[in-house]
Short mmCIF file of C-alpha atoms in Angstrom, two decimals:
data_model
loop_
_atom_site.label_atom_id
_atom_site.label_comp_id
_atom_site.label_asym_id
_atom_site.label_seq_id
_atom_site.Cartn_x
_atom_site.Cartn_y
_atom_site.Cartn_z
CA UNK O 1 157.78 -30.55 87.89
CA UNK O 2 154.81 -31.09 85.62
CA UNK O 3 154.41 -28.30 83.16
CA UNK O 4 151.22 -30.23 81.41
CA UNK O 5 148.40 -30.96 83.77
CA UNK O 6 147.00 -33.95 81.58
CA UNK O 7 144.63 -34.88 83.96
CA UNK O 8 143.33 -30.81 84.84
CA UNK O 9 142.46 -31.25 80.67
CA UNK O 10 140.24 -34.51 80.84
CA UNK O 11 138.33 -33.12 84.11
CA UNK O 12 137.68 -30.01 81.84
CA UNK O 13 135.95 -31.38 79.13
CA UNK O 14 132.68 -32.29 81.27
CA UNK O 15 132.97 -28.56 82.51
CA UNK O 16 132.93 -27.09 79.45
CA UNK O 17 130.44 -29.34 77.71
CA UNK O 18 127.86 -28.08 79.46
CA UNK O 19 128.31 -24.63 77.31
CA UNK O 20 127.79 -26.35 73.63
CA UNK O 21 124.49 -26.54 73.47
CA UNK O 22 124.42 -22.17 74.08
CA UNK O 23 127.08 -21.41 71.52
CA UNK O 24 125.27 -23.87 68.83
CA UNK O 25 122.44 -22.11 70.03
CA UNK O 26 123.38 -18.43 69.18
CA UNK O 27 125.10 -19.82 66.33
CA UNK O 28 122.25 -21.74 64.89
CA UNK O 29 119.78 -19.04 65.72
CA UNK O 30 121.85 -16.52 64.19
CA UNK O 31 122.35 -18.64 60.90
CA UNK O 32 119.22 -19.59 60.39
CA UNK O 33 117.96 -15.90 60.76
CA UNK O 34 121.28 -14.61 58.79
CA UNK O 35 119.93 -16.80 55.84
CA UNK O 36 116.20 -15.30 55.89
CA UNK O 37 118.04 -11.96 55.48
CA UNK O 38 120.94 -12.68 53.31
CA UNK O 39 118.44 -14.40 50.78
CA UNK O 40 115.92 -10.60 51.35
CA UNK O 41 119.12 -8.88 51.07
CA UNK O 42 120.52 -10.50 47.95
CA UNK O 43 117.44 -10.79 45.89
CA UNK O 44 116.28 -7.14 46.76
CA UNK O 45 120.29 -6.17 44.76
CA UNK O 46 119.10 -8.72 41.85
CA UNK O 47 115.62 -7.15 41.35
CA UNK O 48 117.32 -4.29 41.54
CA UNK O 49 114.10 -3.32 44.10
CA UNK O 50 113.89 0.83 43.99
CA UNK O 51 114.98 2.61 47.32
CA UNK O 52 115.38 -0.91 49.15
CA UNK O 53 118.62 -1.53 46.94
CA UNK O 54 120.51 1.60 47.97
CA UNK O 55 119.71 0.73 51.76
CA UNK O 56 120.93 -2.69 50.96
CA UNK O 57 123.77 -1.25 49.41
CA UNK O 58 124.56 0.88 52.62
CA UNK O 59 123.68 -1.90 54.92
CA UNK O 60 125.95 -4.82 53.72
CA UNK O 61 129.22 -1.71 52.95
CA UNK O 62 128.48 -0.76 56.88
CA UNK O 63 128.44 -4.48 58.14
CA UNK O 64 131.13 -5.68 55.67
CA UNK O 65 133.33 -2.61 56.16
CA UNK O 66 133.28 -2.38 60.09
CA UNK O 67 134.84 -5.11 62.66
CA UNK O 68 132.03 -7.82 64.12
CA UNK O 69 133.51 -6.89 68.07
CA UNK O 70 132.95 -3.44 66.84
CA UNK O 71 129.61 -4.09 65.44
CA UNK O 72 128.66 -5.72 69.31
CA UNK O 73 129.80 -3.18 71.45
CA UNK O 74 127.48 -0.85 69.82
CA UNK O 75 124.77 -2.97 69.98
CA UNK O 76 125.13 -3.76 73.31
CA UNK O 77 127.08 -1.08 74.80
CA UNK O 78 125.80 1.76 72.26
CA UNK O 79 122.78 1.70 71.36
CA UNK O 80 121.48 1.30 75.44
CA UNK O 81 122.76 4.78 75.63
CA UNK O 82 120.63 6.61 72.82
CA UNK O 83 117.41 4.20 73.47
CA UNK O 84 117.21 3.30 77.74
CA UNK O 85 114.85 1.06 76.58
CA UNK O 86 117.15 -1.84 75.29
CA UNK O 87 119.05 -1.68 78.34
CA UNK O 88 116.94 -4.65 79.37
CA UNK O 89 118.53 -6.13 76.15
CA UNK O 90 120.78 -9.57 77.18
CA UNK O 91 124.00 -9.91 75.78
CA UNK O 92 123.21 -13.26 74.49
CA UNK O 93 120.28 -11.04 72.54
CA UNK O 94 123.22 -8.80 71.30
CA UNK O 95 125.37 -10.94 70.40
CA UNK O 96 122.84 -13.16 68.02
CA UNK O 97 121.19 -9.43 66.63
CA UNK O 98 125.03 -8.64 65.88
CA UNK O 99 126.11 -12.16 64.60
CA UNK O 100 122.79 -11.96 62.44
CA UNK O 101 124.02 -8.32 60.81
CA UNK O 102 127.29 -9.08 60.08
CA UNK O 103 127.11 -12.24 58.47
CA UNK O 104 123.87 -11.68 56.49
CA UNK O 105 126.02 -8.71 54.95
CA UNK O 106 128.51 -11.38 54.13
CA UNK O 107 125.99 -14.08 52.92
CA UNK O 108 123.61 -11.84 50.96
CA UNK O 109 126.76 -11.09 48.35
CA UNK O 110 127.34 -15.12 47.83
CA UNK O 111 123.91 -15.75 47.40
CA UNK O 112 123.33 -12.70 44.88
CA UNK O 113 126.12 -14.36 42.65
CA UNK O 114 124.67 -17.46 42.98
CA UNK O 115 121.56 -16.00 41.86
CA UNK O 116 123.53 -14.27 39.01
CA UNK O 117 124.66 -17.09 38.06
CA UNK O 118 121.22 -19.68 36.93
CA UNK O 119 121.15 -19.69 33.56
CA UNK O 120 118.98 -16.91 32.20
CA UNK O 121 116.81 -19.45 30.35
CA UNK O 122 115.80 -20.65 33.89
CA UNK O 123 114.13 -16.81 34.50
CA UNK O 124 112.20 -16.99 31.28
CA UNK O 125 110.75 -20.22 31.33
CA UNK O 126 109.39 -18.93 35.10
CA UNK O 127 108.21 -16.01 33.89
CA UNK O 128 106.69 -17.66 30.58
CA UNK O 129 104.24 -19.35 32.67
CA UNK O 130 102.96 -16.31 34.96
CA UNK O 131 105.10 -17.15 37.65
CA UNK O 132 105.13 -14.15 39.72
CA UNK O 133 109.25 -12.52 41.06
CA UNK O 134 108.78 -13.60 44.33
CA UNK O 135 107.55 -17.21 43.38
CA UNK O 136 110.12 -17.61 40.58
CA UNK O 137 112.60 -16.83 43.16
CA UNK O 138 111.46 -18.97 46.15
CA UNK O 139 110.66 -21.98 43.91
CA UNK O 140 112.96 -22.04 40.51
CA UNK O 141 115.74 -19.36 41.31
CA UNK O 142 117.14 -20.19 45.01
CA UNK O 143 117.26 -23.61 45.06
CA UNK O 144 119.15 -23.73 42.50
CA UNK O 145 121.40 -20.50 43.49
CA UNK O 146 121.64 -22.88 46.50
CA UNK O 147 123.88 -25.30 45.32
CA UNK O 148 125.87 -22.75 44.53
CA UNK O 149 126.36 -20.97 47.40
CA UNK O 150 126.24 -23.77 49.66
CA UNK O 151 130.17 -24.74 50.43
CA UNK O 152 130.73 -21.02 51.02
CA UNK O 153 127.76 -20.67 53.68
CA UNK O 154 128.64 -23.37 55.22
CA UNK O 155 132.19 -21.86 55.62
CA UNK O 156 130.30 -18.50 56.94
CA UNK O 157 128.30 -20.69 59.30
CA UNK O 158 132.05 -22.16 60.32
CA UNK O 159 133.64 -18.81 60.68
CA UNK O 160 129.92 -17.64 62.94
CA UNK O 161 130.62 -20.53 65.73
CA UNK O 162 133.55 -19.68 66.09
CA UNK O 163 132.68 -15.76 66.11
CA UNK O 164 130.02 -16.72 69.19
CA UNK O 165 133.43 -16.78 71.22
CA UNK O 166 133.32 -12.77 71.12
CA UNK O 167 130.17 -12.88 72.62
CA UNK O 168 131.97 -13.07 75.90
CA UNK O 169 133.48 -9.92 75.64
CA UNK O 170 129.71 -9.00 76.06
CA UNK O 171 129.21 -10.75 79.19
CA UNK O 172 127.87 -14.25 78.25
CA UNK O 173 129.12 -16.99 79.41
CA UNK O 174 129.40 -19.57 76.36
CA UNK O 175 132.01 -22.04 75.77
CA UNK O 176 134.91 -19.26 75.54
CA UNK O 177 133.67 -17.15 78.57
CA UNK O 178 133.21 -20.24 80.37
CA UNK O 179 137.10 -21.55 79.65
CA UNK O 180 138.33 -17.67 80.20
CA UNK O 181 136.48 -18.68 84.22
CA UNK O 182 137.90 -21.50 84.30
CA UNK O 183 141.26 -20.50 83.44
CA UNK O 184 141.39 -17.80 85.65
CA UNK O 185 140.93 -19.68 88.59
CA UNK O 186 143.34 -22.54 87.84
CA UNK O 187 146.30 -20.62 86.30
CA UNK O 188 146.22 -23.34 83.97
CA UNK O 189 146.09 -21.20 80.85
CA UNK O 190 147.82 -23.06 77.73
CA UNK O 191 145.95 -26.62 79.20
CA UNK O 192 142.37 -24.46 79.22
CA UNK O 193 142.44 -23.07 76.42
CA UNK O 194 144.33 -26.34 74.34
CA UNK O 195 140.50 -27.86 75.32
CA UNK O 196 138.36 -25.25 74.12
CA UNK O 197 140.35 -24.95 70.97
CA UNK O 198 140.13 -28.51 70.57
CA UNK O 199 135.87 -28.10 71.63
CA UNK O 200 135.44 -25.52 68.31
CA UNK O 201 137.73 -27.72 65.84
CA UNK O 202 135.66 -30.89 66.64
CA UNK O 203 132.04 -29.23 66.29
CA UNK O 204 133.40 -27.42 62.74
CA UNK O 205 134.67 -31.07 61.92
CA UNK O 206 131.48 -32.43 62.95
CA UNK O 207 129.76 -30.14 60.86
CA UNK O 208 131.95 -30.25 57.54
CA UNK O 209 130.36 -33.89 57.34
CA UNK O 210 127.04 -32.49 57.29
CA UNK O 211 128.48 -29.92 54.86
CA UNK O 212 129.10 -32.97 52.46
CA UNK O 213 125.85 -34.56 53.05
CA UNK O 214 123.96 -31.28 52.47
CA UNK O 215 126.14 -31.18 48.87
CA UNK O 216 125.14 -34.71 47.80
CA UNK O 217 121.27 -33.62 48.41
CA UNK O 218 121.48 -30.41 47.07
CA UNK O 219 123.39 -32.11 43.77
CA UNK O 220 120.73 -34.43 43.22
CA UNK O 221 119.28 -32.42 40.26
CA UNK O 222 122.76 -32.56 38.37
CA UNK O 223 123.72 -35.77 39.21
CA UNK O 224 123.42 -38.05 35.98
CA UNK X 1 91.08 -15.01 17.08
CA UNK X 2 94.49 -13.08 18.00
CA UNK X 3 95.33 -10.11 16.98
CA UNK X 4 98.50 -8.15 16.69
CA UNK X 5 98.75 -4.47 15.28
CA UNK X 6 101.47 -1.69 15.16
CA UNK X 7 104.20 -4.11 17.21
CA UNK X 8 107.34 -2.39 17.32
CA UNK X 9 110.28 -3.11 18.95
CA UNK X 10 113.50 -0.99 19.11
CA UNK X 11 117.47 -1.99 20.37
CA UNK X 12 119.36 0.79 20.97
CA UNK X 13 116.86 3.02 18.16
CA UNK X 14 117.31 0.20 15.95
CA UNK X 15 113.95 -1.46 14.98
CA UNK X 16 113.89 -5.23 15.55
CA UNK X 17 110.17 -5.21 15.18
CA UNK X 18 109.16 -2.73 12.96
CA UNK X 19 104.85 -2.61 12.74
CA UNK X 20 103.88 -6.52 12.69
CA UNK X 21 100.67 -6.94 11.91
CA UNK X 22 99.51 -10.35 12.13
CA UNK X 23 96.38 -12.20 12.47
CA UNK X 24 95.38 -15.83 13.88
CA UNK X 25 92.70 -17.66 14.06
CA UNK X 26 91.67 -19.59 16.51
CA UNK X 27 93.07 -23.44 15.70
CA UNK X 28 95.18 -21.86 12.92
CA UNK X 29 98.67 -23.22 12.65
CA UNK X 30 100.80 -20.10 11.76
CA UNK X 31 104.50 -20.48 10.71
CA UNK X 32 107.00 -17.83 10.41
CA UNK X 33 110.07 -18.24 8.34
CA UNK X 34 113.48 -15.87 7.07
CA UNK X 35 116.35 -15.20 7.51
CA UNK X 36 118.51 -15.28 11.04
CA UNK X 37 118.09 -11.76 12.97
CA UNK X 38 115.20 -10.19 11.48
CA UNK X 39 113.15 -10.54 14.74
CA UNK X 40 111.21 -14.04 14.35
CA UNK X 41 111.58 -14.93 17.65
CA UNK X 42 111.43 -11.39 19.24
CA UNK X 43 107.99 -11.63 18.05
CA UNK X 44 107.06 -14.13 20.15
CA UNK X 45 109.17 -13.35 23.20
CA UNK X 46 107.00 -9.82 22.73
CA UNK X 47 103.81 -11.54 22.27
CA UNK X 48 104.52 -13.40 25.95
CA UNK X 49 106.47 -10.26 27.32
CA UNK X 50 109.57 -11.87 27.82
CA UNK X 51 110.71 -9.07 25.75
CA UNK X 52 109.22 -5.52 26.14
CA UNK X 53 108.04 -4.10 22.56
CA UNK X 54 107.63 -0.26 22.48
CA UNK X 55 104.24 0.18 20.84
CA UNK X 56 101.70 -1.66 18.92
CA UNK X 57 98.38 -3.99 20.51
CA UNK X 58 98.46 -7.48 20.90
CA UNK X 59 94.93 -8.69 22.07
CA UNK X 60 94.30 -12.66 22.91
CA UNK X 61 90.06 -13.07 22.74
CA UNK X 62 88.67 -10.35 24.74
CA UNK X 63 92.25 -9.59 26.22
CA UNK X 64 93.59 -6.92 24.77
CA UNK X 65 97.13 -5.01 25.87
CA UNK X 66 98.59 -1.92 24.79
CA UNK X 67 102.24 -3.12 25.08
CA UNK X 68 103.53 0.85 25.84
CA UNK X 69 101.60 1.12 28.46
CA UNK X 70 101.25 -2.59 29.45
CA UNK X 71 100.29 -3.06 33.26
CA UNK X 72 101.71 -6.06 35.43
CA UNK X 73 98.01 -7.41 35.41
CA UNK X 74 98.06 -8.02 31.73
CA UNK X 75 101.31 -9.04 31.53
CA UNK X 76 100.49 -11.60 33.78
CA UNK X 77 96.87 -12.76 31.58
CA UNK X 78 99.16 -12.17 28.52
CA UNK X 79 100.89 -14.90 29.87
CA UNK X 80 98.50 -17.22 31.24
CA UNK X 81 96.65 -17.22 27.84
CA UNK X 82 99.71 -18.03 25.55
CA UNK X 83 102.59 -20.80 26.40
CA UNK X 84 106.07 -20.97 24.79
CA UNK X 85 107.82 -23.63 23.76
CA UNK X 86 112.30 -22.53 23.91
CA UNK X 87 115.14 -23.14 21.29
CA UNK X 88 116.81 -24.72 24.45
CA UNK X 89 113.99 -26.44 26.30
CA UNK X 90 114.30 -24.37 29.32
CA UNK X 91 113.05 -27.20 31.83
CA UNK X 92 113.32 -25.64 35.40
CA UNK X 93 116.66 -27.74 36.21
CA UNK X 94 115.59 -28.31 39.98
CA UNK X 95 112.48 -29.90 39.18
CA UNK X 96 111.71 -33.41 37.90
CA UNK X 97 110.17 -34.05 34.69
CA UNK X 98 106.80 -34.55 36.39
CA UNK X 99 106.98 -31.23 38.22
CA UNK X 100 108.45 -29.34 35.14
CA UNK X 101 104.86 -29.72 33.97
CA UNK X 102 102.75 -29.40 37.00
CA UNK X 103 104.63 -26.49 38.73
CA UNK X 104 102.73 -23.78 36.52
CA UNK X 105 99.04 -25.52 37.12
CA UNK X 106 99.62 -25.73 40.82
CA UNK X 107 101.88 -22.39 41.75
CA UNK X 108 99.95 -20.13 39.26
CA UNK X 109 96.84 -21.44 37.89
CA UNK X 110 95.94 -22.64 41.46
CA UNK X 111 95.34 -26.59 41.12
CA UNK X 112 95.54 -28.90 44.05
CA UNK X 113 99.18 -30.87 43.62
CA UNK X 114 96.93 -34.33 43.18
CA UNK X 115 95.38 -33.07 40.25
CA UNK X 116 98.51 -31.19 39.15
CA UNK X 117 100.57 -34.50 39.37
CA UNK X 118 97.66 -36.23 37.74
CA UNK X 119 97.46 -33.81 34.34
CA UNK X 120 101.65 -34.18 34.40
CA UNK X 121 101.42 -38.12 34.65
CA UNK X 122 98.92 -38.34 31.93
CA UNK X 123 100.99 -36.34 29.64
CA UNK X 124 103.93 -37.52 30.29
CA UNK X 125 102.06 -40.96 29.06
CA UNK X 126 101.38 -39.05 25.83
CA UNK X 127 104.60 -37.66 24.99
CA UNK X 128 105.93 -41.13 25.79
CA UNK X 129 107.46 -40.41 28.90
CA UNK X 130 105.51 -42.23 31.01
CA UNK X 131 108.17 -43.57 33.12
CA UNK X 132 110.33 -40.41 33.34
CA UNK X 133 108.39 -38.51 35.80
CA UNK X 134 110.85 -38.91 38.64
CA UNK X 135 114.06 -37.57 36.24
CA UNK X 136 115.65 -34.34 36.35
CA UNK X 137 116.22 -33.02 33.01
CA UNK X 138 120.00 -32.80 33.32
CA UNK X 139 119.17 -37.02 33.06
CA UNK X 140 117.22 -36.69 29.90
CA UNK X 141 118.53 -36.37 26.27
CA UNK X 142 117.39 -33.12 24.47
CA UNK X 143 114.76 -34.69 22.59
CA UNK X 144 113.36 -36.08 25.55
CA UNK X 145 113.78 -32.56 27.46
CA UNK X 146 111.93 -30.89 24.73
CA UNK X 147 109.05 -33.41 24.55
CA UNK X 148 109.06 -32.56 28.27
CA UNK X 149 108.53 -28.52 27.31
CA UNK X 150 105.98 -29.50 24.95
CA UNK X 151 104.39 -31.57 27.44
CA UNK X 152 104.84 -28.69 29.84
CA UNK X 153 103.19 -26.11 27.17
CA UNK X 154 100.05 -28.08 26.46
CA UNK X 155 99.46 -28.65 30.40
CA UNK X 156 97.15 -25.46 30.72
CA UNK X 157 95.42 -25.42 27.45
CA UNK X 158 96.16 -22.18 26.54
CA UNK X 159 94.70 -20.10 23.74
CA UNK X 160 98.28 -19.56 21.54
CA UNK X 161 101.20 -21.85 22.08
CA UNK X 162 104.42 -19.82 20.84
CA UNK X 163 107.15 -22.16 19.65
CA UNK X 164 110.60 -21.20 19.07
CA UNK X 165 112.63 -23.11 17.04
CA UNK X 166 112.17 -26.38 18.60
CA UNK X 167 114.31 -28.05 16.88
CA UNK X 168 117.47 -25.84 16.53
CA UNK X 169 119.20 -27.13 19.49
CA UNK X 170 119.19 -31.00 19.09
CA UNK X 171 121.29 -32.81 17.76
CA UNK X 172 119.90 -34.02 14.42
CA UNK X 173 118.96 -37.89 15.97
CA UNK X 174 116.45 -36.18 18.04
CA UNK X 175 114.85 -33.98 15.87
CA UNK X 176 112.38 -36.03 14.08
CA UNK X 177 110.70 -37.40 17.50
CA UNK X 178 110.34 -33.95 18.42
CA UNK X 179 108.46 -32.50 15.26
CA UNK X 180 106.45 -35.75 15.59
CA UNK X 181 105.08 -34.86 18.88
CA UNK X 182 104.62 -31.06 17.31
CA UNK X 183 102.98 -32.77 14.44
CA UNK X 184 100.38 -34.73 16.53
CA UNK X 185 99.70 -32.02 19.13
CA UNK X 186 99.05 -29.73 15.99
CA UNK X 187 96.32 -31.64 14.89
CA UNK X 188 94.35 -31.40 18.35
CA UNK X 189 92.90 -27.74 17.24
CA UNK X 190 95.67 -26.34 19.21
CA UNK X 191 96.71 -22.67 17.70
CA UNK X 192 100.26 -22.15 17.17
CA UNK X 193 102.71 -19.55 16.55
CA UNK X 194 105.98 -21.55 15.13
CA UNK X 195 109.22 -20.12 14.09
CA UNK X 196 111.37 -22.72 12.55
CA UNK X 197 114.05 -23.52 9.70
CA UNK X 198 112.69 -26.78 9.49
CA UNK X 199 110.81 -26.22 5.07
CA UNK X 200 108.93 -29.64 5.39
CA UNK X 201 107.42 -29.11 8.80
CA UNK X 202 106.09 -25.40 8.25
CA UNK X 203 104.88 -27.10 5.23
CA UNK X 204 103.32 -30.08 6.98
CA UNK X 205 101.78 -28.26 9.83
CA UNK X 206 100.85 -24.68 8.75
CA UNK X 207 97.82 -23.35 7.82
CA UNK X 208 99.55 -20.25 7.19
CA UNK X 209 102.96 -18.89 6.05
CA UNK X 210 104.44 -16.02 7.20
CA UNK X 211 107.61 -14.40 5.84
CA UNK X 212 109.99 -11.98 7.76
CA UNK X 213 112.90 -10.14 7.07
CA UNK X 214 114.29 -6.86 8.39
CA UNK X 215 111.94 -6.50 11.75
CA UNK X 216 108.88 -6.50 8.90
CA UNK X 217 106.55 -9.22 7.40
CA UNK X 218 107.06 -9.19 3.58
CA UNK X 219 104.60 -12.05 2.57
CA UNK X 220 101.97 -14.29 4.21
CA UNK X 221 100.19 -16.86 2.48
CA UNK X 222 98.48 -20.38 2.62
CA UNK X 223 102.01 -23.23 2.71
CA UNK X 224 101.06 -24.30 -1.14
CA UNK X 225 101.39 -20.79 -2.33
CA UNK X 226 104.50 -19.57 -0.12
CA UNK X 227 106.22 -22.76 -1.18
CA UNK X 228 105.48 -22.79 -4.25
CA UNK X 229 104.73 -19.08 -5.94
CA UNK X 230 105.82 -16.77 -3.80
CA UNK X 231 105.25 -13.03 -5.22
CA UNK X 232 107.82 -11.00 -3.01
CA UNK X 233 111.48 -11.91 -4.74
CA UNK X 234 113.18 -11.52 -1.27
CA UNK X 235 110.36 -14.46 -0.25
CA UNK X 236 111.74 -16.21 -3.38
CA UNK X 237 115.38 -15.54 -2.88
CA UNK X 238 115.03 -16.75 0.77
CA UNK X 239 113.21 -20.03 -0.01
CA UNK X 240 115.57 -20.62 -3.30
CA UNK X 241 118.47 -20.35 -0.69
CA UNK X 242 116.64 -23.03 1.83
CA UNK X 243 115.07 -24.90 -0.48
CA UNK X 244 117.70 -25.37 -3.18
CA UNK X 245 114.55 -25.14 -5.72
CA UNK X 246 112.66 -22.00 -7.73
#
């Protein structure tokens, strides 16, 4: 008797394919957003911005402090309860609002070190010339806190695809909700989810090349 | 004509700056000189706010700020009348040498990027960088990263370029192209505020001499008098020491 349906696996893959493009979706939706925030987040705890930084403060303790499956339940299954109103909210909405939180919490501390960390002189010669904060920051300050913090967002935006999976728990059906089906019709658990393990570990593979190509672009202005 | 009255600056209730008054004409070349630590170049980081001082006036033509009570407007005009030249160049490291000197004209002084790019080519040509414009700094030896500051100082034509040891962090084979460029740019009518350690270029350069020790100015005079007969004895000690001579 067979205890490894080889042939179950390959008739998978096609299945399950179809679900990629949704979790790169909520993944590259909620990364892309995550960023806008983290970089708010981070340079509002540089400037040291009055009120803003204590809520910041709160905000990334709360989201760091608390478990991301935690953090979507009450979004989704919460917050519906105090405000009827977001009932109409999908979970797909839920889980990139709660994908979004958590990891900007995570983000804006990387970036704020990164920012820490351009040489002071950089500031000054920005300011010297009238720049204003928020145009020293956009154009002389972030892109180069960038290159710092760019290996360890790119691991954050590794460890968010693979945290779309828990979106399931929320009712969509991505690439893990979609193998969880599949595998509870066939019985064939271990083959099932073999596939969609080996689905995540090619897309983060896929994307630690762009990882190195974003490094060799972003290292331009130190390379002699 | 600039004006400075009353500045005062204090660390910790220790004064750094304790009641500069200075004056400077417009085209004037002024040169401070003393010892290390006796606030030279807290001056100028005062005069362009990159330090706060506590009280005193600094007024720039009709601009005039009372640095105690000194509003984010006129911190701002304070800065887009003066320029500063740093000890360690300070070149925005993400930029290339052609947009180390156009970023200020286009982001705050509002020019189109053409003419922006234009103004940095055509200085670049005079500092003798004219094929540079596409290198980051971090490609370009300190001389050539200064000339780039320089270059990035006279871009706006601003009333009072403020120039901080320019010299202090290159290594001695670059130091002589750099106070040439000073040199020549100093003899466009520019008006300068120049701290340095380097006797023959004050001496070359200034119209005035200013002395400093202990957060106060002890003697200012015209170069062939400071040099020569100073009347304070600390001006005299100090210049015996640097000079080897008096």
């Amino acid at each position: 008797m067979s205890v490894f349906d080889l042939g179950y696996m390959v008739g998978l893959v096609p299945v399950l394919l179809k679900y990629v493009p949704l979790t790169l979706g909520m993944a590259s939706v909620s990364m892309a957003l995550a960023l806008v925030l983290a970089c708010l987040l981070a340079v509002v705890r540089v400037v040291r911005v009055p009120v803003l930084n204590q809520f910041t403060k709160l905000f990334i303790s709360f989201f760091r402090g608390t478990p991301l499956l935690v953090q979507l339940f009450l979004f989704y299954y919460g917050l519906p309860q105090l405000f009827p109103s977001l009932t109409a909210m999908t979970g797909v909405t839920a889980a990139i609002i709660g994908l979004t939180l958590h990891f900007s919490a995570y983000m804006a501390e990387s970036i704020r070190a990164a920012i820490i960390g351009v040489d002071r002189s950089q500031w000054e010669a920005a300011q010297s010339i009238g720049m204003t904060t928020a145009q020293m920051m956009r154009r002389i300050i972030l892109p180069q806190a960038a290159r710092v913090a760019a290996p360890t967002l790119v691991n954050y935006f590794i460890d968010l695809i693979k945290s779309t999976s828990l979106a399931f728990t929320l009712g969509v059906t991505e690439l893990m909700g979609a193998a969880q089906k599949e595998a509870a019709s066939s019985f064939l658990y271990f083959e099932t989810f073999i596939v969609v393990a080996i689905f995540y570990w090619v897309i983060v593979e896929v994307l630690s090349f762009v990882q190195q190509a974003l490094e060799a672009r972003l290292s331009k202005a130190v390379a002699r | 004509m600039i004006k400075i009255r009353g500045l005062r600056k204090f660390y910790g209730g220790v004064p750094v700056l304790d009641g500069i008054d200075l004056d400077i004409e417009a085209g004037q070349h002024v040169v401070i000189i003393g010892p290390s630590g006796t606030g030279k170049s807290t001056l100028l980081r005062c005069i362009n706010f990159l330090d706060h001082a506590d009280e005193g006036t600094i007024s720039i033509g009709s601009l005039s700020v009372d640095v105690s009570t000194a509003t984010p407007k006129q911190i701002k005009a304070l800065r887009l009348a003066t320029s500063f030249i740093f000890q360690n160049y300070a070149l925005f490291a993400n930029k290339t040498a052609r947009a180390n000197i156009a970023e200020g004209l286009m982001v705050v002084r509002g020019w189109s990027k053409a003419e922006a790019n234009k103004r940095a080519d055509d200085l670049l040509q005079m500092i003798g960088l004219g094929d540079k414009g596409d290198a980051y700094p971090v490609s370009l030896s300190g001389g050539q990263q200064q000339r780039v500051g320089i270059g990035r100082a006279i871009a706006a034509d601003t009333q009072l370029m403020l120039i901080d040891e320019p010299t202090s962090a290159l290594d001695p084979e670059w130091v002589d192209e750099v106070l040439q460029l000073l040199k020549r740019i100093a003899d466009e009518n520019r008006t300068m505020l120049v701290v340095t350690h380097e006797m023959s270029f004050a001496r070359q350069i200034a119209d005035k001499v200013v002395f400093m020790e202990g957060g106060k100015i002890v003697e200012q005079g015209p170069p062939e008098q400071m040099f020569t007969s100073p009347v304070d004895p600390r001006t005299r000690h100090f210049l015996r020491k640097t000079l080897g001579t008096m």
